[in-house]
mmCIF file of C-alpha atoms and ligand atoms in Angstrom:
data_model
loop_
_atom_site.group_PDB
_atom_site.id
_atom_site.type_symbol
_atom_site.label_atom_id
_atom_site.label_comp_id
_atom_site.label_asym_id
_atom_site.label_seq_id
_atom_site.Cartn_x
_atom_site.Cartn_y
_atom_site.Cartn_z
ATOM 1 C CA MET A 25 14.151 22.682 -32.468
ATOM 2 C CA THR A 26 16.329 19.543 -32.575
ATOM 3 C CA THR A 27 17.316 19.309 -28.917
ATOM 4 C CA LEU A 28 16.014 20.623 -25.622
ATOM 5 C CA LYS A 29 17.956 21.176 -22.411
ATOM 6 C CA ILE A 30 16.315 20.731 -19.010
ATOM 7 C CA ASP A 31 18.650 21.070 -16.051
ATOM 8 C CA ASP A 32 21.639 18.828 -16.921
ATOM 9 C CA TYR A 33 19.815 16.673 -19.467
ATOM 10 C CA ILE A 34 19.476 16.990 -23.227
ATOM 11 C CA PHE A 35 16.317 15.663 -24.872
ATOM 12 C CA GLU A 36 15.710 14.848 -28.536
ATOM 13 C CA PRO A 37 12.417 14.611 -30.474
ATOM 14 C CA TYR A 38 10.788 11.187 -30.264
ATOM 15 C CA ILE A 39 7.026 10.938 -30.991
ATOM 16 C CA ASP A 40 5.446 13.937 -32.662
ATOM 17 C CA ARG A 41 2.007 15.412 -31.975
ATOM 18 C CA LEU A 42 0.497 14.137 -35.232
ATOM 19 C CA LYS A 43 1.442 10.529 -34.467
ATOM 20 C CA ILE A 44 0.081 10.918 -30.956
ATOM 21 C CA SER A 45 -3.235 12.293 -32.131
ATOM 22 C CA GLU A 46 -3.642 9.645 -34.837
ATOM 23 C CA ARG A 47 -2.981 6.893 -32.333
ATOM 24 C CA THR A 48 -5.309 8.490 -29.760
ATOM 25 C CA GLN A 49 -8.114 8.478 -32.346
ATOM 26 C CA VAL A 50 -7.534 4.754 -32.952
ATOM 27 C CA LEU A 51 -7.811 4.071 -29.205
ATOM 28 C CA ALA A 52 -11.000 6.145 -29.005
ATOM 29 C CA ASN A 53 -12.476 4.154 -31.896
ATOM 30 C CA GLU A 54 -11.630 0.897 -30.138
ATOM 31 C CA MET A 55 -13.326 2.121 -26.972
ATOM 32 C CA ALA A 56 -16.393 3.235 -28.909
ATOM 33 C CA GLN A 57 -16.701 -0.257 -30.334
ATOM 34 C CA ALA A 58 -16.318 -1.994 -26.980
ATOM 35 C CA GLU A 59 -19.655 -2.846 -25.456
ATOM 36 C CA PHE A 60 -20.099 -1.366 -22.025
ATOM 37 C CA ASP A 61 -23.369 -2.345 -20.395
ATOM 38 C CA LYS A 62 -22.994 0.573 -18.000
ATOM 39 C CA LYS A 63 -21.250 3.871 -18.410
ATOM 40 C CA PRO A 64 -17.562 3.263 -17.637
ATOM 41 C CA VAL A 65 -15.581 5.111 -15.006
ATOM 42 C CA PHE A 66 -12.314 6.564 -16.265
ATOM 43 C CA LEU A 67 -9.732 6.899 -13.526
ATOM 44 C CA VAL A 68 -7.150 9.380 -14.741
ATOM 45 C CA ILE A 69 -3.805 8.976 -12.997
ATOM 46 C CA MET A 70 -2.475 12.422 -12.221
ATOM 47 C CA THR A 71 -0.435 14.180 -13.111
ATOM 48 C CA GLY A 72 1.258 12.692 -16.150
ATOM 49 C CA ALA A 73 -1.933 11.453 -17.859
ATOM 50 C CA TYR A 74 -3.744 14.795 -17.832
ATOM 51 C CA VAL A 75 -2.954 15.824 -21.428
ATOM 52 C CA PHE A 76 -3.594 12.351 -22.861
ATOM 53 C CA ALA A 77 -6.853 12.119 -20.902
ATOM 54 C CA ALA A 78 -8.053 15.523 -22.095
ATOM 55 C CA ASP A 79 -7.447 14.594 -25.731
ATOM 56 C CA LEU A 80 -8.730 11.013 -25.568
ATOM 57 C CA LEU A 81 -11.870 11.697 -23.525
ATOM 58 C CA ARG A 82 -12.990 14.466 -25.866
ATOM 59 C CA LEU A 83 -12.986 11.927 -28.718
ATOM 60 C CA LEU A 84 -15.551 9.748 -26.933
ATOM 61 C CA ASP A 85 -19.202 10.474 -27.459
ATOM 62 C CA PHE A 86 -20.661 7.917 -25.065
ATOM 63 C CA THR A 87 -21.539 8.832 -21.492
ATOM 64 C CA CYS A 88 -18.840 8.130 -18.977
ATOM 65 C CA GLU A 89 -17.679 9.198 -15.554
ATOM 66 C CA VAL A 90 -14.236 10.760 -15.146
ATOM 67 C CA ARG A 91 -12.347 10.833 -11.875
ATOM 68 C CA PHE A 92 -8.794 11.913 -11.147
ATOM 69 C CA ILE A 93 -6.520 10.093 -8.733
ATOM 70 C CA ARG A 94 -3.051 11.017 -7.656
ATOM 71 C CA VAL A 95 -0.348 8.369 -7.287
ATOM 72 C CA LYS A 96 3.187 9.439 -6.543
ATOM 73 C CA SER A 97 5.977 7.008 -7.393
ATOM 74 C CA TYR A 98 8.781 8.830 -9.218
ATOM 75 C CA ALA A 99 11.504 11.193 -8.036
ATOM 76 C CA GLY A 100 13.652 12.559 -10.884
ATOM 77 C CA MET A 101 14.223 9.694 -13.333
ATOM 78 C CA GLN A 102 13.924 6.824 -10.845
ATOM 79 C CA SER A 103 10.851 4.833 -9.904
ATOM 80 C CA THR A 104 10.971 4.771 -6.095
ATOM 81 C CA GLY A 105 8.631 1.868 -5.437
ATOM 82 C CA HIS A 106 6.824 3.918 -2.771
ATOM 83 C CA PHE A 107 3.199 4.763 -3.417
ATOM 84 C CA GLN A 108 0.519 6.988 -2.112
ATOM 85 C CA ILE A 109 -2.981 6.765 -3.518
ATOM 86 C CA GLU A 110 -5.599 9.306 -2.549
ATOM 87 C CA SER A 111 -8.469 6.937 -2.105
ATOM 88 C CA ASP A 112 -11.402 9.287 -1.547
ATOM 89 C CA ARG A 113 -12.025 9.100 -5.301
ATOM 90 C CA LEU A 114 -12.500 5.339 -5.156
ATOM 91 C CA GLU A 115 -15.991 5.237 -3.634
ATOM 92 C CA ASN A 116 -19.003 3.619 -5.363
ATOM 93 C CA LEU A 117 -17.082 1.472 -7.821
ATOM 94 C CA GLU A 118 -19.052 -1.716 -7.125
ATOM 95 C CA ASP A 119 -20.114 -3.445 -10.349
ATOM 96 C CA ARG A 120 -18.676 -0.652 -12.511
ATOM 97 C CA ASN A 121 -16.495 -0.954 -15.621
ATOM 98 C CA ILE A 122 -13.297 0.879 -14.787
ATOM 99 C CA ILE A 123 -10.728 2.087 -17.306
ATOM 100 C CA ILE A 124 -7.499 3.354 -15.786
ATOM 101 C CA LEU A 125 -5.900 6.105 -17.880
ATOM 102 C CA GLU A 126 -2.115 6.141 -17.425
ATOM 103 C CA ASP A 127 0.646 8.106 -19.134
ATOM 104 C CA ILE A 128 3.255 5.347 -19.105
ATOM 105 C CA VAL A 129 3.727 1.850 -17.712
ATOM 106 C CA ASP A 130 7.382 1.458 -16.748
ATOM 107 C CA THR A 131 8.113 -1.235 -14.132
ATOM 108 C CA GLY A 132 4.359 -1.747 -13.809
ATOM 109 C CA ARG A 133 4.461 -1.299 -10.021
ATOM 110 C CA THR A 134 2.079 1.664 -10.063
ATOM 111 C CA ILE A 135 -0.559 0.046 -12.233
ATOM 112 C CA THR A 136 -0.315 -3.243 -10.335
ATOM 113 C CA LYS A 137 -0.792 -1.419 -7.031
ATOM 114 C CA ILE A 138 -3.750 0.567 -8.371
ATOM 115 C CA LYS A 139 -5.369 -2.612 -9.693
ATOM 116 C CA GLU A 140 -4.914 -4.285 -6.307
ATOM 117 C CA VAL A 141 -6.602 -1.388 -4.534
ATOM 118 C CA LEU A 142 -9.410 -1.232 -7.109
ATOM 119 C CA ALA A 143 -10.064 -4.963 -6.874
ATOM 120 C CA THR A 144 -11.061 -4.467 -3.222
ATOM 121 C CA LYS A 145 -13.868 -2.141 -4.436
ATOM 122 C CA ASN A 146 -15.583 -5.012 -6.299
ATOM 123 C CA PRO A 147 -15.812 -3.446 -9.764
ATOM 124 C CA LYS A 148 -17.232 -5.408 -12.699
ATOM 125 C CA THR A 149 -14.118 -4.992 -14.878
ATOM 126 C CA ILE A 150 -10.788 -3.193 -14.641
ATOM 127 C CA GLN A 151 -9.067 -2.238 -17.888
ATOM 128 C CA ILE A 152 -5.905 -0.279 -18.542
ATOM 129 C CA CYS A 153 -5.364 2.384 -21.159
ATOM 130 C CA SER A 154 -1.838 3.769 -21.333
ATOM 131 C CA LEU A 155 -0.297 6.177 -23.787
ATOM 132 C CA LEU A 156 3.125 4.526 -23.475
ATOM 133 C CA SER A 157 4.595 1.272 -22.200
ATOM 134 C CA LYS A 158 8.176 0.096 -21.712
ATOM 135 C CA PRO A 159 7.787 -3.708 -21.991
ATOM 136 C CA SER A 160 11.465 -4.388 -21.269
ATOM 137 C CA ALA A 161 11.114 -2.641 -17.883
ATOM 138 C CA HIS A 162 7.984 -4.513 -16.756
ATOM 139 C CA LEU A 163 8.641 -6.575 -13.626
ATOM 140 C CA SER A 164 5.796 -8.956 -14.449
ATOM 141 C CA PRO A 165 3.404 -9.405 -17.399
ATOM 142 C CA ILE A 166 0.860 -6.570 -17.604
ATOM 143 C CA ASP A 167 -2.306 -6.650 -19.663
ATOM 144 C CA ILE A 168 -2.840 -3.261 -21.298
ATOM 145 C CA GLN A 169 -6.144 -3.301 -23.194
ATOM 146 C CA TYR A 170 -5.638 0.067 -24.896
ATOM 147 C CA LEU A 171 -2.017 1.002 -25.622
ATOM 148 C CA GLY A 172 -0.670 4.005 -27.513
ATOM 149 C CA PHE A 173 2.973 3.107 -28.130
ATOM 150 C CA GLU A 174 5.509 0.551 -26.933
ATOM 151 C CA ILE A 175 8.866 2.235 -26.344
ATOM 152 C CA PRO A 176 12.321 1.060 -25.228
ATOM 153 C CA ASP A 177 13.444 1.611 -21.635
ATOM 154 C CA GLU A 178 14.337 5.286 -22.099
ATOM 155 C CA PHE A 179 13.234 8.337 -20.139
ATOM 156 C CA VAL A 180 10.708 10.496 -21.988
ATOM 157 C CA ILE A 181 9.021 13.840 -21.362
ATOM 158 C CA GLY A 182 6.344 15.969 -22.996
ATOM 159 C CA TYR A 183 2.605 15.606 -23.629
ATOM 160 C CA GLY A 184 1.986 15.572 -19.856
ATOM 161 C CA LEU A 185 5.128 13.701 -18.836
ATOM 162 C CA ASP A 186 7.632 15.653 -16.787
ATOM 163 C CA TYR A 187 11.183 15.756 -15.603
ATOM 164 C CA ASN A 188 10.949 17.272 -12.109
ATOM 165 C CA ASP A 189 7.740 19.106 -13.123
ATOM 166 C CA GLN A 190 9.237 20.494 -16.328
ATOM 167 C CA GLY A 191 8.311 19.542 -19.873
ATOM 168 C CA ARG A 192 4.664 18.597 -19.288
ATOM 169 C CA ASN A 193 3.480 21.351 -21.625
ATOM 170 C CA LEU A 194 5.459 20.165 -24.662
ATOM 171 C CA PRO A 195 3.104 19.063 -27.465
ATOM 172 C CA ASP A 196 5.455 16.283 -28.662
ATOM 173 C CA ILE A 197 7.214 13.495 -26.745
ATOM 174 C CA TRP A 198 10.990 13.824 -26.288
ATOM 175 C CA LYS A 199 13.507 11.277 -25.048
ATOM 176 C CA VAL A 200 16.629 11.844 -23.017
ATOM 177 C CA LYS A 201 19.905 11.703 -24.951
ATOM 178 C CA PRO A 202 22.282 9.126 -23.506
HETATM 179 P P1 5GP B 14 6.017 2.343 -12.838
HETATM 180 O O1 5GP B 14 5.335 2.185 -11.505
HETATM 181 O O2 5GP B 14 5.309 1.605 -13.947
HETATM 182 O O3 5GP B 14 7.472 1.976 -12.750
HETATM 183 O O4 5GP B 14 6.050 3.878 -13.154
HETATM 184 C C1 5GP B 14 4.943 4.541 -13.619
HETATM 185 C C2 5GP B 14 5.055 6.030 -13.425
HETATM 186 O O5 5GP B 14 6.421 6.473 -13.449
HETATM 187 C C3 5GP B 14 4.393 6.748 -14.576
HETATM 188 O O6 5GP B 14 3.039 6.995 -14.302
HETATM 189 C C4 5GP B 14 5.200 8.020 -14.689
HETATM 190 O O7 5GP B 14 4.674 8.990 -13.824
HETATM 191 C C5 5GP B 14 6.574 7.619 -14.221
HETATM 192 N N1 5GP B 14 7.463 7.307 -15.366
HETATM 193 C C6 5GP B 14 7.883 6.104 -15.780
HETATM 194 N N2 5GP B 14 8.670 6.194 -16.858
HETATM 195 C C7 5GP B 14 8.742 7.507 -17.147
HETATM 196 C C8 5GP B 14 9.392 8.252 -18.185
HETATM 197 O O8 5GP B 14 10.089 7.752 -19.090
HETATM 198 N N3 5GP B 14 9.210 9.609 -18.154
HETATM 199 C C9 5GP B 14 8.480 10.234 -17.198
HETATM 200 N N4 5GP B 14 8.378 11.555 -17.279
HETATM 201 N N5 5GP B 14 7.837 9.555 -16.219
HETATM 202 C C10 5GP B 14 7.969 8.213 -16.201
#
């Protein structure tokens, strides 16, 4: 299939499943080599990161804790700047090594907000792992310790990422055609 139509938008193939899985293995290897003095806590940002998290976490053979948190910031193709974080999953993070698992860092507002909230829980470290990042859209510099791919400022779907809840199931990543 060379294009895909969702509502009024046409999408074209962008990053295929093989590239994604190769890159995910590299990230898993990097994590395996990092020295954690305590089992890390992975905070998976729902919903977009669920596929990436499932694939990445199953490549790790050290003990870790996995929690899911929901942050809502997008409506359609626009980042709204409004956030809601369900914080009941943020208990007992004192002195823990936290790795946030994100699908994509766009403006960086979401990740910055999450880091702010986490910092109040007195963790030992906070690291970010994101499948994708759009550096040209970042509002301020963002340190991403484990990054899958840098992409231009274009809207993408697939591999967990949606357009109005559609496209999450697609095994490859697709980008919107201008
Ligand atoms: P930020 O706060 O960094 O601007 O936005 C982060 C969130 O916006 C991501 O977790 C994701 O849910 C959504 N987002 C940003 N860019 C895209 C994109 O290209 N495609 C999709 N499907 N979601 C995106």
